[in-house]
Amino acid sequence: MLNSSFNYLFEYLKKEEIIIDESEFEFQIQSHPDFPSLLAISDTLNFFDITSGAIRVEKTELDVLPNCFIALLSVVGDKPSLFYIEKRKENYFYKKENKLINISLQEIEERWEGIVLLVEKNE
C-alpha cells in the first residue's frame, strides 16, 4: 500500500502548511510495528502532534472532500497506492516524479479504493 517514498505525504503537509522533519518521519515510520500500513502513517503523524485520520469515503462523496487530500487509488498492474490529490476549480491533479498530472474525476472514480487520509493543522 505504501509508496517507496513519502513525497506525496510531504507535498500534502506542505500544502496544509504543516512543517515536519522528513528524515525523522521516515525513521519513525519504519520503526512502527505495522509498517508498511496506513495505520503506521497515521500513528507516525500523531507522534509529531499532527492530527490525522484515515476514513472511508464513497466515490459519490468526492465533492465533499477538501481541495487537498491523500487517496488510495488502484494502479494498473500493481497494488493500490496513496496519491496526493489536489482539486483546483473543477480539475483534479496528482504529482508523479515532481510533475503535476491532470486526472479526470471519472478516472479518479474508476480507480477509487474508498480510503482517504486527512490531516488537520494543530494551532
Short mmCIF file of N, CA and C in Angstrom, two decimals:
data_model
loop_
_atom_site.label_atom_id
_atom_site.label_comp_id
_atom_site.label_asym_id
_atom_site.label_seq_id
_atom_site.Cartn_x
_atom_site.Cartn_y
_atom_site.Cartn_z
N MET A 1 0.83 -1.20 0.00
CA MET A 1 0.00 0.00 0.00
C MET A 1 0.86 1.25 0.00
N LEU A 2 1.99 1.21 0.65
CA LEU A 2 2.83 2.40 0.75
C LEU A 2 3.70 2.59 -0.47
N ASN A 3 3.82 3.82 -0.91
CA ASN A 3 4.75 4.15 -1.97
C ASN A 3 6.16 4.02 -1.42
N SER A 4 7.14 3.91 -2.30
CA SER A 4 8.51 3.73 -1.84
C SER A 4 9.05 4.97 -1.13
N SER A 5 8.52 6.12 -1.46
CA SER A 5 8.91 7.33 -0.74
C SER A 5 7.63 8.00 -0.24
N PHE A 6 7.80 8.99 0.57
CA PHE A 6 6.63 9.67 1.14
C PHE A 6 6.45 11.07 0.56
N ASN A 7 6.94 11.28 -0.67
CA ASN A 7 6.84 12.61 -1.29
C ASN A 7 5.39 13.07 -1.39
N TYR A 8 4.47 12.16 -1.68
CA TYR A 8 3.05 12.51 -1.76
C TYR A 8 2.57 13.08 -0.42
N LEU A 9 3.02 12.48 0.67
CA LEU A 9 2.62 12.92 2.00
C LEU A 9 3.26 14.27 2.34
N PHE A 10 4.55 14.40 2.05
CA PHE A 10 5.24 15.65 2.36
C PHE A 10 4.67 16.81 1.53
N GLU A 11 4.28 16.54 0.30
CA GLU A 11 3.64 17.55 -0.56
C GLU A 11 2.32 18.01 0.07
N TYR A 12 1.55 17.05 0.53
CA TYR A 12 0.26 17.34 1.18
C TYR A 12 0.47 18.17 2.44
N LEU A 13 1.42 17.77 3.28
CA LEU A 13 1.69 18.51 4.52
C LEU A 13 2.12 19.93 4.23
N LYS A 14 2.96 20.13 3.22
CA LYS A 14 3.39 21.49 2.85
C LYS A 14 2.20 22.33 2.42
N LYS A 15 1.31 21.73 1.63
CA LYS A 15 0.12 22.45 1.16
C LYS A 15 -0.77 22.86 2.34
N GLU A 16 -0.77 22.04 3.38
CA GLU A 16 -1.55 22.33 4.58
C GLU A 16 -0.76 23.19 5.58
N GLU A 17 0.43 23.64 5.17
CA GLU A 17 1.31 24.49 5.98
C GLU A 17 1.71 23.79 7.29
N ILE A 18 2.00 22.50 7.18
CA ILE A 18 2.47 21.71 8.31
C ILE A 18 3.92 21.35 8.04
N ILE A 19 4.78 21.75 8.95
CA ILE A 19 6.21 21.51 8.78
C ILE A 19 6.59 20.26 9.57
N ILE A 20 7.38 19.38 8.92
CA ILE A 20 7.77 18.13 9.54
C ILE A 20 9.21 17.81 9.12
N ASP A 21 9.95 17.21 10.02
CA ASP A 21 11.29 16.74 9.69
C ASP A 21 11.13 15.44 8.91
N GLU A 22 11.36 15.50 7.60
CA GLU A 22 11.09 14.37 6.73
C GLU A 22 11.94 13.14 7.05
N SER A 23 13.21 13.35 7.34
CA SER A 23 14.05 12.19 7.65
C SER A 23 13.66 11.56 8.99
N GLU A 24 13.27 12.38 9.96
CA GLU A 24 12.81 11.85 11.24
C GLU A 24 11.49 11.09 11.05
N PHE A 25 10.62 11.62 10.20
CA PHE A 25 9.36 10.92 9.90
C PHE A 25 9.66 9.53 9.34
N GLU A 26 10.55 9.48 8.35
CA GLU A 26 10.88 8.20 7.72
C GLU A 26 11.48 7.23 8.74
N PHE A 27 12.31 7.73 9.63
CA PHE A 27 12.88 6.88 10.68
C PHE A 27 11.79 6.33 11.59
N GLN A 28 10.91 7.22 12.05
CA GLN A 28 9.85 6.83 12.98
C GLN A 28 8.88 5.82 12.34
N ILE A 29 8.50 6.07 11.10
CA ILE A 29 7.51 5.17 10.47
C ILE A 29 8.09 3.78 10.23
N GLN A 30 9.38 3.72 9.93
CA GLN A 30 10.00 2.41 9.69
C GLN A 30 10.13 1.60 10.96
N SER A 31 10.08 2.26 12.11
CA SER A 31 10.14 1.53 13.37
C SER A 31 8.75 1.19 13.91
N HIS A 32 7.70 1.57 13.18
CA HIS A 32 6.33 1.26 13.59
C HIS A 32 6.06 -0.24 13.41
N PRO A 33 5.42 -0.88 14.40
CA PRO A 33 5.18 -2.33 14.29
C PRO A 33 4.30 -2.73 13.11
N ASP A 34 3.47 -1.83 12.60
CA ASP A 34 2.59 -2.15 11.47
C ASP A 34 3.10 -1.60 10.15
N PHE A 35 4.37 -1.20 10.11
CA PHE A 35 4.94 -0.69 8.86
C PHE A 35 5.04 -1.83 7.86
N PRO A 36 4.70 -1.71 6.62
CA PRO A 36 4.10 -0.53 5.99
C PRO A 36 2.57 -0.62 6.01
N SER A 37 1.93 0.39 6.49
CA SER A 37 0.47 0.42 6.50
C SER A 37 0.00 1.87 6.66
N LEU A 38 -1.27 2.08 6.37
CA LEU A 38 -1.87 3.39 6.57
C LEU A 38 -1.91 3.74 8.05
N LEU A 39 -2.10 2.72 8.90
CA LEU A 39 -2.08 2.93 10.34
C LEU A 39 -0.71 3.46 10.78
N ALA A 40 0.35 2.93 10.19
CA ALA A 40 1.71 3.40 10.51
C ALA A 40 1.86 4.88 10.16
N ILE A 41 1.32 5.29 9.02
CA ILE A 41 1.39 6.70 8.62
C ILE A 41 0.64 7.56 9.63
N SER A 42 -0.60 7.18 9.91
CA SER A 42 -1.44 7.96 10.83
C SER A 42 -0.82 8.04 12.22
N ASP A 43 -0.34 6.89 12.73
CA ASP A 43 0.29 6.89 14.05
C ASP A 43 1.55 7.76 14.07
N THR A 44 2.33 7.70 13.01
CA THR A 44 3.57 8.49 12.96
C THR A 44 3.24 9.98 12.89
N LEU A 45 2.22 10.35 12.14
CA LEU A 45 1.80 11.75 12.12
C LEU A 45 1.35 12.18 13.51
N ASN A 46 0.62 11.32 14.20
CA ASN A 46 0.18 11.62 15.56
C ASN A 46 1.37 11.77 16.50
N PHE A 47 2.43 10.98 16.29
CA PHE A 47 3.67 11.11 17.06
C PHE A 47 4.22 12.53 16.94
N PHE A 48 4.05 13.14 15.77
CA PHE A 48 4.52 14.52 15.53
C PHE A 48 3.45 15.55 15.90
N ASP A 49 2.44 15.14 16.65
CA ASP A 49 1.32 16.02 17.06
C ASP A 49 0.56 16.58 15.87
N ILE A 50 0.44 15.79 14.82
CA ILE A 50 -0.36 16.17 13.66
C ILE A 50 -1.60 15.28 13.69
N THR A 51 -2.75 15.90 13.86
CA THR A 51 -4.00 15.16 13.90
C THR A 51 -4.29 14.64 12.51
N SER A 52 -4.52 13.34 12.43
CA SER A 52 -4.79 12.73 11.12
C SER A 52 -5.76 11.59 11.29
N GLY A 53 -6.32 11.19 10.19
CA GLY A 53 -7.21 10.04 10.23
C GLY A 53 -7.45 9.50 8.84
N ALA A 54 -7.57 8.20 8.76
CA ALA A 54 -7.95 7.53 7.52
C ALA A 54 -9.44 7.25 7.62
N ILE A 55 -10.16 7.66 6.60
CA ILE A 55 -11.61 7.48 6.62
C ILE A 55 -12.06 6.83 5.32
N ARG A 56 -13.17 6.13 5.41
CA ARG A 56 -13.77 5.53 4.23
C ARG A 56 -14.70 6.57 3.60
N VAL A 57 -14.53 6.78 2.31
CA VAL A 57 -15.33 7.76 1.57
C VAL A 57 -15.81 7.10 0.29
N GLU A 58 -17.10 7.15 0.07
CA GLU A 58 -17.65 6.61 -1.18
C GLU A 58 -17.30 7.56 -2.33
N LYS A 59 -17.14 7.03 -3.53
CA LYS A 59 -16.78 7.89 -4.65
C LYS A 59 -17.86 8.92 -4.97
N THR A 60 -19.09 8.65 -4.54
CA THR A 60 -20.17 9.62 -4.74
C THR A 60 -20.02 10.83 -3.82
N GLU A 61 -19.10 10.73 -2.84
CA GLU A 61 -18.90 11.82 -1.88
C GLU A 61 -17.62 12.62 -2.14
N LEU A 62 -17.00 12.43 -3.29
CA LEU A 62 -15.75 13.13 -3.61
C LEU A 62 -15.90 14.65 -3.52
N ASP A 63 -17.06 15.14 -3.87
CA ASP A 63 -17.26 16.59 -3.88
C ASP A 63 -17.27 17.21 -2.48
N VAL A 64 -17.40 16.40 -1.43
CA VAL A 64 -17.40 16.96 -0.07
C VAL A 64 -16.01 16.96 0.56
N LEU A 65 -15.05 16.35 -0.12
CA LEU A 65 -13.67 16.35 0.40
C LEU A 65 -13.04 17.72 0.25
N PRO A 66 -12.05 18.04 1.08
CA PRO A 66 -11.35 19.31 0.91
C PRO A 66 -10.59 19.33 -0.43
N ASN A 67 -10.05 20.49 -0.78
CA ASN A 67 -9.35 20.62 -2.05
C ASN A 67 -8.04 19.84 -2.11
N CYS A 68 -7.52 19.43 -0.97
CA CYS A 68 -6.29 18.63 -0.92
C CYS A 68 -6.52 17.44 0.01
N PHE A 69 -6.09 16.28 -0.43
CA PHE A 69 -6.22 15.08 0.39
C PHE A 69 -5.33 13.99 -0.19
N ILE A 70 -5.17 12.92 0.57
CA ILE A 70 -4.45 11.75 0.10
C ILE A 70 -5.47 10.65 -0.09
N ALA A 71 -5.41 10.00 -1.25
CA ALA A 71 -6.38 8.94 -1.56
C ALA A 71 -5.66 7.68 -1.99
N LEU A 72 -6.27 6.58 -1.66
CA LEU A 72 -5.80 5.28 -2.12
C LEU A 72 -6.46 5.00 -3.46
N LEU A 73 -5.64 4.89 -4.51
CA LEU A 73 -6.14 4.65 -5.86
C LEU A 73 -5.52 3.36 -6.41
N SER A 74 -6.31 2.66 -7.21
CA SER A 74 -5.77 1.47 -7.86
C SER A 74 -4.77 1.89 -8.93
N VAL A 75 -3.82 1.00 -9.19
CA VAL A 75 -2.79 1.23 -10.19
C VAL A 75 -2.76 0.01 -11.09
N VAL A 76 -2.88 0.22 -12.40
CA VAL A 76 -2.91 -0.90 -13.34
C VAL A 76 -1.62 -1.72 -13.21
N GLY A 77 -1.78 -3.01 -13.02
CA GLY A 77 -0.64 -3.91 -12.94
C GLY A 77 0.16 -3.83 -11.65
N ASP A 78 -0.38 -3.15 -10.63
CA ASP A 78 0.34 -3.01 -9.37
C ASP A 78 -0.68 -2.93 -8.23
N LYS A 79 -0.16 -2.90 -7.01
CA LYS A 79 -1.03 -2.74 -5.84
C LYS A 79 -1.54 -1.31 -5.79
N PRO A 80 -2.69 -1.08 -5.16
CA PRO A 80 -3.15 0.30 -4.95
C PRO A 80 -2.09 1.10 -4.20
N SER A 81 -2.03 2.39 -4.50
CA SER A 81 -1.05 3.28 -3.87
C SER A 81 -1.72 4.56 -3.40
N LEU A 82 -1.04 5.22 -2.48
CA LEU A 82 -1.52 6.51 -1.98
C LEU A 82 -1.03 7.63 -2.89
N PHE A 83 -1.93 8.57 -3.18
CA PHE A 83 -1.61 9.72 -4.02
C PHE A 83 -2.09 10.99 -3.36
N TYR A 84 -1.28 12.04 -3.47
CA TYR A 84 -1.70 13.37 -3.06
C TYR A 84 -2.56 13.93 -4.19
N ILE A 85 -3.80 14.25 -3.89
CA ILE A 85 -4.74 14.78 -4.88
C ILE A 85 -5.05 16.23 -4.52
N GLU A 86 -5.04 17.06 -5.54
CA GLU A 86 -5.38 18.47 -5.35
C GLU A 86 -6.46 18.85 -6.35
N LYS A 87 -7.49 19.51 -5.83
CA LYS A 87 -8.58 19.96 -6.69
C LYS A 87 -8.44 21.47 -6.87
N ARG A 88 -8.45 21.89 -8.12
CA ARG A 88 -8.43 23.31 -8.46
C ARG A 88 -9.61 23.58 -9.38
N LYS A 89 -10.56 24.30 -8.84
CA LYS A 89 -11.84 24.52 -9.52
C LYS A 89 -12.46 23.17 -9.83
N GLU A 90 -12.63 22.82 -11.10
CA GLU A 90 -13.23 21.53 -11.46
C GLU A 90 -12.19 20.50 -11.88
N ASN A 91 -10.91 20.84 -11.76
CA ASN A 91 -9.84 19.95 -12.21
C ASN A 91 -9.14 19.29 -11.03
N TYR A 92 -8.75 18.04 -11.22
CA TYR A 92 -8.01 17.29 -10.21
C TYR A 92 -6.61 17.02 -10.74
N PHE A 93 -5.63 17.01 -9.81
CA PHE A 93 -4.24 16.78 -10.18
C PHE A 93 -3.60 15.86 -9.15
N TYR A 94 -2.57 15.14 -9.59
CA TYR A 94 -1.70 14.42 -8.67
C TYR A 94 -0.28 14.60 -9.16
N LYS A 95 0.68 14.37 -8.28
CA LYS A 95 2.09 14.53 -8.64
C LYS A 95 2.71 13.17 -8.85
N LYS A 96 3.50 13.08 -9.91
CA LYS A 96 4.27 11.88 -10.18
C LYS A 96 5.64 12.33 -10.68
N GLU A 97 6.69 11.92 -9.96
CA GLU A 97 8.06 12.30 -10.31
C GLU A 97 8.17 13.81 -10.49
N ASN A 98 7.62 14.55 -9.53
CA ASN A 98 7.65 16.01 -9.49
C ASN A 98 6.93 16.69 -10.66
N LYS A 99 6.07 15.96 -11.35
CA LYS A 99 5.27 16.55 -12.43
C LYS A 99 3.81 16.52 -12.00
N LEU A 100 3.13 17.63 -12.22
CA LEU A 100 1.71 17.72 -11.93
C LEU A 100 0.93 17.11 -13.08
N ILE A 101 0.12 16.11 -12.79
CA ILE A 101 -0.61 15.40 -13.82
C ILE A 101 -2.10 15.58 -13.60
N ASN A 102 -2.78 16.01 -14.65
CA ASN A 102 -4.22 16.21 -14.61
C ASN A 102 -4.89 14.83 -14.62
N ILE A 103 -5.86 14.65 -13.75
CA ILE A 103 -6.63 13.40 -13.70
C ILE A 103 -8.11 13.77 -13.65
N SER A 104 -8.89 13.14 -14.49
CA SER A 104 -10.32 13.48 -14.54
C SER A 104 -11.04 12.89 -13.33
N LEU A 105 -12.14 13.49 -13.00
CA LEU A 105 -12.98 12.97 -11.92
C LEU A 105 -13.40 11.55 -12.27
N GLN A 106 -13.70 11.29 -13.52
CA GLN A 106 -14.10 9.96 -13.95
C GLN A 106 -12.99 8.94 -13.69
N GLU A 107 -11.73 9.31 -13.99
CA GLU A 107 -10.62 8.39 -13.76
C GLU A 107 -10.41 8.15 -12.26
N ILE A 108 -10.56 9.21 -11.46
CA ILE A 108 -10.46 9.03 -10.00
C ILE A 108 -11.52 8.04 -9.54
N GLU A 109 -12.75 8.22 -10.01
CA GLU A 109 -13.84 7.33 -9.61
C GLU A 109 -13.57 5.89 -10.03
N GLU A 110 -12.98 5.69 -11.22
CA GLU A 110 -12.68 4.35 -11.71
C GLU A 110 -11.59 3.68 -10.87
N ARG A 111 -10.65 4.48 -10.38
CA ARG A 111 -9.51 3.95 -9.62
C ARG A 111 -9.73 4.01 -8.10
N TRP A 112 -10.87 4.54 -7.68
CA TRP A 112 -11.17 4.80 -6.28
C TRP A 112 -11.20 3.52 -5.46
N GLU A 113 -10.44 3.53 -4.35
CA GLU A 113 -10.42 2.39 -3.43
C GLU A 113 -11.18 2.70 -2.14
N GLY A 114 -11.67 3.94 -2.00
CA GLY A 114 -12.55 4.28 -0.89
C GLY A 114 -11.88 4.73 0.40
N ILE A 115 -10.55 4.94 0.39
CA ILE A 115 -9.84 5.34 1.60
C ILE A 115 -9.16 6.69 1.38
N VAL A 116 -9.34 7.59 2.34
CA VAL A 116 -8.75 8.93 2.28
C VAL A 116 -8.02 9.18 3.58
N LEU A 117 -6.86 9.82 3.48
CA LEU A 117 -6.10 10.26 4.66
C LEU A 117 -6.18 11.77 4.70
N LEU A 118 -6.62 12.29 5.84
CA LEU A 118 -6.73 13.74 6.03
C LEU A 118 -5.92 14.14 7.26
N VAL A 119 -5.38 15.34 7.20
CA VAL A 119 -4.67 15.89 8.36
C VAL A 119 -5.32 17.20 8.75
N GLU A 120 -5.05 17.59 9.98
CA GLU A 120 -5.57 18.85 10.49
C GLU A 120 -4.42 19.56 11.19
N LYS A 121 -4.24 20.82 10.85
CA LYS A 121 -3.17 21.59 11.46
C LYS A 121 -3.55 21.94 12.89
N ASN A 122 -2.69 21.58 13.82
CA ASN A 122 -2.90 21.95 15.22
C ASN A 122 -2.39 23.36 15.42
N GLU A 123 -3.14 24.12 16.19
CA GLU A 123 -2.74 25.52 16.41
C GLU A 123 -1.72 25.63 17.51
#
